[in-house]
Coordinates of C-alpha atoms in Angstrom, one line a residue:
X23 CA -8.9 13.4 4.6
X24 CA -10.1 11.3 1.9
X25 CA -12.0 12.7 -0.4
X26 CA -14.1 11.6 -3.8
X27 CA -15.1 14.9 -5.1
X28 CA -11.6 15.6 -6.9
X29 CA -12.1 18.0 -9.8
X30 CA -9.7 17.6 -13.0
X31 CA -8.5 20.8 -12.5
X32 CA -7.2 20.3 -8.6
X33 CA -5.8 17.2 -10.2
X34 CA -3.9 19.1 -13.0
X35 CA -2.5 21.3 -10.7
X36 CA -1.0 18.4 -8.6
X37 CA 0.8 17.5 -11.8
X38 CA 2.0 20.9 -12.2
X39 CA 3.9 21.5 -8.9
X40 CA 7.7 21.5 -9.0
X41 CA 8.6 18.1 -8.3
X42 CA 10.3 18.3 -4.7
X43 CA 6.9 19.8 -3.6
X44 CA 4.7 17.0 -5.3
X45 CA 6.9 14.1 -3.6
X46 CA 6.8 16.2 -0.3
X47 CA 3.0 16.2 -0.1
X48 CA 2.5 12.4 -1.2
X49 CA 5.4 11.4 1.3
X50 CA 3.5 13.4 4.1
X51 CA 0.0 12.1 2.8
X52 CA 1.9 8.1 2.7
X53 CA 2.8 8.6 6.2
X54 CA 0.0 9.3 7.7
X55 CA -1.8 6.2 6.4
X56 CA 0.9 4.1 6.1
X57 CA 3.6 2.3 7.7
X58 CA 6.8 4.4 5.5
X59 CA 9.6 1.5 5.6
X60 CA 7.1 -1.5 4.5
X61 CA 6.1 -2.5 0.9
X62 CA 3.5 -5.4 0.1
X63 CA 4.9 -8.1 -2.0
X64 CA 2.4 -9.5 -4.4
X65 CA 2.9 -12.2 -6.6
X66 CA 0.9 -13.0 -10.2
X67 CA 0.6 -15.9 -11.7
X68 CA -1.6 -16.4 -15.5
X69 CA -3.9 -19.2 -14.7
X70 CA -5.2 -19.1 -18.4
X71 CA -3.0 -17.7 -20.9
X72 CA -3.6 -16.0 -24.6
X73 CA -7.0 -16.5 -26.9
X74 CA -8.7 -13.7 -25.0
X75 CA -11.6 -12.0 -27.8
X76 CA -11.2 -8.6 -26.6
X77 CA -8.9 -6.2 -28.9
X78 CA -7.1 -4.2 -25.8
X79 CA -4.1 -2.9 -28.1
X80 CA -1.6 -3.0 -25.1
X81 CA -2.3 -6.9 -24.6
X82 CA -0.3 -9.7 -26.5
X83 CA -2.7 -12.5 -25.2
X84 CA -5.9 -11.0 -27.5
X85 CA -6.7 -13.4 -30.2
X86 CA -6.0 -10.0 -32.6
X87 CA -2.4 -9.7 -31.5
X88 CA 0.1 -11.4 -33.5
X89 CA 3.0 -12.1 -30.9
X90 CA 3.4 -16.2 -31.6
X91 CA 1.7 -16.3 -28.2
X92 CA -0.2 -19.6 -27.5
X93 CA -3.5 -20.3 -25.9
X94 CA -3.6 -22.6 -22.7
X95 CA -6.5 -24.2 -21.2
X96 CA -7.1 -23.3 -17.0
X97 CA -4.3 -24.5 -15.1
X98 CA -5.2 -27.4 -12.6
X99 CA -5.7 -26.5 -9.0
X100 CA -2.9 -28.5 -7.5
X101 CA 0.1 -26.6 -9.1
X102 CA -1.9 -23.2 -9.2
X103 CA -2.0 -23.6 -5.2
X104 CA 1.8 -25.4 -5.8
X105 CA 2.7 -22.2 -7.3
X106 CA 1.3 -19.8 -4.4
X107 CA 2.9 -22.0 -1.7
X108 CA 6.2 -21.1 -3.8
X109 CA 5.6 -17.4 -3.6
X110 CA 5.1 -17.6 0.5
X111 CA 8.0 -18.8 0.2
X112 CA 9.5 -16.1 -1.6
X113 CA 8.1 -13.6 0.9
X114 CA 4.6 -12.6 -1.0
X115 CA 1.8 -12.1 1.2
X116 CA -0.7 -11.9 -1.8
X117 CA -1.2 -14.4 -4.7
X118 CA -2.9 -12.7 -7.7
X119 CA -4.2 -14.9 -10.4
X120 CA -5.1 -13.4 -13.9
X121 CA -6.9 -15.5 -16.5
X122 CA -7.5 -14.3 -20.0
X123 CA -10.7 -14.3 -20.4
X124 CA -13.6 -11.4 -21.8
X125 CA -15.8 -12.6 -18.8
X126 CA -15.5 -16.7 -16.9
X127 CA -17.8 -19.3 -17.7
X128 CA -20.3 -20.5 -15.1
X129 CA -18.7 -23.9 -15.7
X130 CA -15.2 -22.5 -14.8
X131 CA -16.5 -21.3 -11.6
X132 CA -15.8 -24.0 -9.3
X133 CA -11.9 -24.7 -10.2
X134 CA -11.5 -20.8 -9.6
X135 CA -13.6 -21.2 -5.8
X136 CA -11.4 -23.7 -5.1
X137 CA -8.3 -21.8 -6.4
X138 CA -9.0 -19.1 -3.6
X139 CA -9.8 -21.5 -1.3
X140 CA -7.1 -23.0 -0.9
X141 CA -4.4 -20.0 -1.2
X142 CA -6.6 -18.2 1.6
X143 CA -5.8 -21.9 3.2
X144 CA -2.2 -21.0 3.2
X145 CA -2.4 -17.2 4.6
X146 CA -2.4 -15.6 2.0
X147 CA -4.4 -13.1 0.3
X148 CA -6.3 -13.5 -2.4
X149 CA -6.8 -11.5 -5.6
X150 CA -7.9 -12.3 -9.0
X151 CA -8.6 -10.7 -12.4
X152 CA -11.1 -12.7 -15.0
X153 CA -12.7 -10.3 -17.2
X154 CA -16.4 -9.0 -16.6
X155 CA -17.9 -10.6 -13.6
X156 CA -22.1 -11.3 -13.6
X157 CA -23.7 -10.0 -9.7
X158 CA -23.8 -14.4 -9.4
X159 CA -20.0 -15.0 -9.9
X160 CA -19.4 -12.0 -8.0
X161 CA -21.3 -13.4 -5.3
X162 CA -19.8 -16.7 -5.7
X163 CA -16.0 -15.6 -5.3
X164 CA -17.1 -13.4 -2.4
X165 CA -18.1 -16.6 -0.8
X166 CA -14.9 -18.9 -0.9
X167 CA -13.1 -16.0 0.5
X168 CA -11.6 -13.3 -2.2
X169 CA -9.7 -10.4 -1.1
X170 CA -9.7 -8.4 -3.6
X171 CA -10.8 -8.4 -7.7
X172 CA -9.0 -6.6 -9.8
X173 CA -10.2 -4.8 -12.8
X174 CA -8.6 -2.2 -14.3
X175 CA -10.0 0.7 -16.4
X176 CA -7.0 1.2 -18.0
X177 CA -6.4 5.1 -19.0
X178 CA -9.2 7.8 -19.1
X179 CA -12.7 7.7 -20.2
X180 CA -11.9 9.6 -23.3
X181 CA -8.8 7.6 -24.6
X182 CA -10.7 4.3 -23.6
X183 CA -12.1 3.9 -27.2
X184 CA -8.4 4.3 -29.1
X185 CA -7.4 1.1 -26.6
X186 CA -10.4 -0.9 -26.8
X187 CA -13.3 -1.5 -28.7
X188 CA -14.4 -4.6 -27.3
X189 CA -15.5 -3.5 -24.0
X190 CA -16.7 -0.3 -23.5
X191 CA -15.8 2.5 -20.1
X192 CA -19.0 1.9 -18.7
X193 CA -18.7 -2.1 -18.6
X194 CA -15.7 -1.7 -16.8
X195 CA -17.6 0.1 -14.1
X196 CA -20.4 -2.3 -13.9
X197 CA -17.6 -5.1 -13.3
X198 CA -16.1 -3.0 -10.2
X199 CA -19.8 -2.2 -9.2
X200 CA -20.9 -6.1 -8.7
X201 CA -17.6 -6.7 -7.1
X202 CA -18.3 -4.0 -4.2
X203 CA -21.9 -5.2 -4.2
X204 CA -20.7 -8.7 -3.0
X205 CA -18.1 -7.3 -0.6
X206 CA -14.3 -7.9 -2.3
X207 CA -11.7 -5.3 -2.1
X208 CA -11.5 -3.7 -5.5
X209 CA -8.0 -3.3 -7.3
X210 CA -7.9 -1.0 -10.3
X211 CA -5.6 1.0 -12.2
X212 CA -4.4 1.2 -15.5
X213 CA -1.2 1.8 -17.8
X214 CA 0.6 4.9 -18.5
X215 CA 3.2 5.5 -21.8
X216 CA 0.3 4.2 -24.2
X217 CA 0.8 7.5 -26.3
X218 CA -1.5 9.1 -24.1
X219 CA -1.3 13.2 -23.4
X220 CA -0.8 14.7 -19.6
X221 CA -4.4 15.5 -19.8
X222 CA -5.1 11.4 -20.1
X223 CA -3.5 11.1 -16.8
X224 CA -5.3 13.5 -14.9
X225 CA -8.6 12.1 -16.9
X226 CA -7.6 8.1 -15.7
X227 CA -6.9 9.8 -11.7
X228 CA -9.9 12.0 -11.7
X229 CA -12.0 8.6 -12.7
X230 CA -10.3 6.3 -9.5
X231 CA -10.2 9.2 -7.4
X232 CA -14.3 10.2 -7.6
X233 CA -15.9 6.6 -7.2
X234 CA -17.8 6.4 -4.5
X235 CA -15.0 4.2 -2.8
X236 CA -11.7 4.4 -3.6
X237 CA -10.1 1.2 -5.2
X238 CA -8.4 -0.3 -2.0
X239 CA -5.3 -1.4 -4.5
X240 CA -4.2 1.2 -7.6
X241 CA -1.8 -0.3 -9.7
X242 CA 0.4 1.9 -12.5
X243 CA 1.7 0.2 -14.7
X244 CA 4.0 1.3 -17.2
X245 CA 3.7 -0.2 -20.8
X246 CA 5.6 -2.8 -22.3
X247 CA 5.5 -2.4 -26.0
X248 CA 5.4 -6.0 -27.0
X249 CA 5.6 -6.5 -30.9
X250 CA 2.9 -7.9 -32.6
X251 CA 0.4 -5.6 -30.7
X252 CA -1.1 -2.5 -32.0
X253 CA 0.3 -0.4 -29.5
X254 CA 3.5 -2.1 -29.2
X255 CA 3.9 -2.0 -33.0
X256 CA 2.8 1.7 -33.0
X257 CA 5.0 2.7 -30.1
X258 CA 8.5 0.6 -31.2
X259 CA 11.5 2.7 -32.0
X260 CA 10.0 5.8 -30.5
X261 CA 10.0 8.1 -27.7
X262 CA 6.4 7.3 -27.2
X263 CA 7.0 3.9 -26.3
X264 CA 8.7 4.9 -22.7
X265 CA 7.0 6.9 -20.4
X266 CA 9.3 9.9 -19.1
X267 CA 10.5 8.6 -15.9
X268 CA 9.9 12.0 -14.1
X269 CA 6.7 11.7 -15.3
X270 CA 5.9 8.6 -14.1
X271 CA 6.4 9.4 -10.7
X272 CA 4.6 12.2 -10.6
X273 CA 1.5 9.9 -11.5
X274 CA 2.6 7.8 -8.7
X275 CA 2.4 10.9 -6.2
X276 CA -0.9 12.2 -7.8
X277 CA -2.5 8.6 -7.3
X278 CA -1.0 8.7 -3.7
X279 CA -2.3 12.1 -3.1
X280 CA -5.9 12.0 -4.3
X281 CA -6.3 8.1 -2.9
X282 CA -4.6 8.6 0.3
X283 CA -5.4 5.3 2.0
X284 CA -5.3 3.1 -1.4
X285 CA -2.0 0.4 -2.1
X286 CA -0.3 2.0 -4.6
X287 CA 1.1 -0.3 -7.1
X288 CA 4.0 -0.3 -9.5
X289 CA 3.0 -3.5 -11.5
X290 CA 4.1 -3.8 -15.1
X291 CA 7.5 -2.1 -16.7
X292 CA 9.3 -1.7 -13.2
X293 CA 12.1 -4.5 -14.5
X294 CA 13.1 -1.6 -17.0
X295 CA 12.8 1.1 -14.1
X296 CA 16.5 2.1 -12.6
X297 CA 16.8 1.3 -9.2
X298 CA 16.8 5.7 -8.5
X299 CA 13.5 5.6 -10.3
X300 CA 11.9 2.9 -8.1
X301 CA 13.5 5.0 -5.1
X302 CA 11.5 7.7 -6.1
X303 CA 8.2 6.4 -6.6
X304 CA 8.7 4.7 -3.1
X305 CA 9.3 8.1 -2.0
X306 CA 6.1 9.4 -3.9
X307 CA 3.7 7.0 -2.1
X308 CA 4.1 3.6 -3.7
X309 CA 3.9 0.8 -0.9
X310 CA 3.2 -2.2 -3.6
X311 CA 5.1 -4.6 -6.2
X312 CA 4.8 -7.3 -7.7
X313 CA 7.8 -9.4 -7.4
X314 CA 9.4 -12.7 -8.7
X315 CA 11.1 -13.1 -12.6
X316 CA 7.6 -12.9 -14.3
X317 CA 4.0 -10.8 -14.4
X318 CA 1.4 -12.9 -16.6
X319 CA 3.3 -13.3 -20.0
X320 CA 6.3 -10.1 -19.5
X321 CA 9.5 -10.0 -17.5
X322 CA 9.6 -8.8 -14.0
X323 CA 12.5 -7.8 -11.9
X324 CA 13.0 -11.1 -9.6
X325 CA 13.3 -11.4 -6.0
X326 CA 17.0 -11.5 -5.8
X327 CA 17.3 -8.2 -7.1
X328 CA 14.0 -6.7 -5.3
X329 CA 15.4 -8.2 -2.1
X330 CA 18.5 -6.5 -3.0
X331 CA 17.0 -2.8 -3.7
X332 CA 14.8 -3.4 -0.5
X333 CA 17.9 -3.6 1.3
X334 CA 19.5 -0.6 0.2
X335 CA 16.7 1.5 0.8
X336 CA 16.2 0.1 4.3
X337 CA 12.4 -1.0 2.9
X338 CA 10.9 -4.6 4.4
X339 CA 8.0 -6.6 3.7
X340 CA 5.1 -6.0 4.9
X341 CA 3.2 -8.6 6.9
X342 CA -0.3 -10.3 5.1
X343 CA -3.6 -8.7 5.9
X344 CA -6.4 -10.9 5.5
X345 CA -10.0 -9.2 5.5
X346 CA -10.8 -9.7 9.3
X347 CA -14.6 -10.1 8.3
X348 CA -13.6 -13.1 6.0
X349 CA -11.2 -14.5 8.5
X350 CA -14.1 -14.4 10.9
X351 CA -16.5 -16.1 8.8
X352 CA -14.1 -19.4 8.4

């Protein structure tokens, strides 16, 4: 049953069970919404890199990060849909495209419609993440087809203000409720190993798991402490800077638990995960990666070696899903 009227404490108690009993209810809870062998193979591709104003200490494309990162202007629409015709290739069935922006520019608007257009053209689904939205360009990417948007709120309402300064909780939510106004799928998550205390991590469930709809697409990321960022300088060299991998999937199987019918996603920091660990988190409800050698500016595990783990573990791909009531609109 899915609920949205989780209380903090029910959700700190998930975290408290002995481990085999956690992964035992989010398996049982993963298989009867989902198939148990398939896992969806998303691809992400940076469509604008670096210069992005906001001050998200976890991020080395703000313009207050001092990684040597340089800005690039949007990428053209030929070898952004070049790109996404190479990861169909590769077995993806969704093409997400991040662009590092605080919020698009109306006159960016119509390279990003016919981004979407054309890698729904191919089959594909569709996701992207821009910044802050307005109800207009909402609307407007609703129209050439997106599948999802994907905003995440990062960690929990009360840590959100020693992450970022720039953008306060509540925008985020505003963002997510213009994108369900116009009818796109919403993907949100955040990153765990920022520093933050067990408590955090029921605080950034508790918030995905009481909106009035459940995100369709949760990705966890882990953190990547990339020098030259607050919280990768702050976090270097110490046992802050890696999330406990038992820990980790125990946030998996909360998220799987409390968002039963949600695509759990392991997204960033699953190249430095061992092979048992991404097991696990399989085994704790996880039915999404993101795959190929690179997210939007960190390493990624690669599809040789994804393909390889998938075929240990007996896993496959599983097959695109395209919104029906988009499809039927074409």
């Amino acid at each position: 049953m899915t609920r949205n009227d989780w209380t903090r404490d029910e959700i700190a108690a998930l975290f408290d069970l002995p481990f085999g009993e956690l992964v035992f209810r989010a398996q049982t809870v993963h298989r009867a919404h989902h198939a148990p062998d398939q896992v969806q193979m998303s691809t992400l591709l940076s469509i604008k890199t670096g210069g992005c104003p906001e001050d998200c200490g976890y991020c080395n494309q703000s313009v207050h990060a001092e990684t040597g990162l340089k800005a690039t202007k949007l990428m053209d629409v030929r070898a952004v849909l070049q790109a996404a015709a190479q990861a169909k290739d590769n077995g993806s069935s969704r093409f997400c495209m991040g662009a590092a922006w605080r919020n698009p520019k109306d006159r960016d608007m119509p390279a990003i419609v016919e981004m979407v257009q054309g890698v729904r053209q191919m089959g594909m689904e569709t996701c992207m993440t821009l910044g802050m939205l307005t109800e207009r360009q909402a609307a407007m990417l609703a129209d050439a087809g997106l599948d999802y948007y994907n905003h995440n709120i990062d960690t929990s309402p009360e840590r959100y203000g020693e992450v970022i300064t720039t953008r306060s909780f509540e925008e985020r939510l505003d963002t997510l409720e213009h994108v369900r106004e116009a009818g796109i799928n919403v993907c949100c998550g955040g990153i765990v190993g920022m520093g933050e205390t067990r408590g955090d991590r029921v605080g950034f469930i508790h918030a995905l798991a009481t909106l009035p709809r459940h995100p369709e697409s949760v990705p966890v990321n882990a953190l990547v402490p990339v020098k030259g960022t607050v919280l990768g300088d702050m976090l270097a060299d110490t046992p802050l800077a890696k999330i406990d991998d038992i820990e980790f999937v125990r946030t998996v199987a909360v998220a799987r638990i409390t968002m039963p019918a949600s695509m759990v996603r392991l997204s960033a920091g699953r190249e430095s995960m061992s092979d048992i660990t991404q097991a696990l988190c399989f085994m704790a409800g996880a039915n999404s990666i993101f795959t190929g050698d690179k997210l939007l500016t960190t390493g990624n595990a690669g599809d040789d070696k994804d393909a390889a783990l998938f075929a240990r573990l007996g896993l496959m791909a599983m097959p695109v899903q395209v919104k029906a009531e988009l499809e039927a609109a074409e």
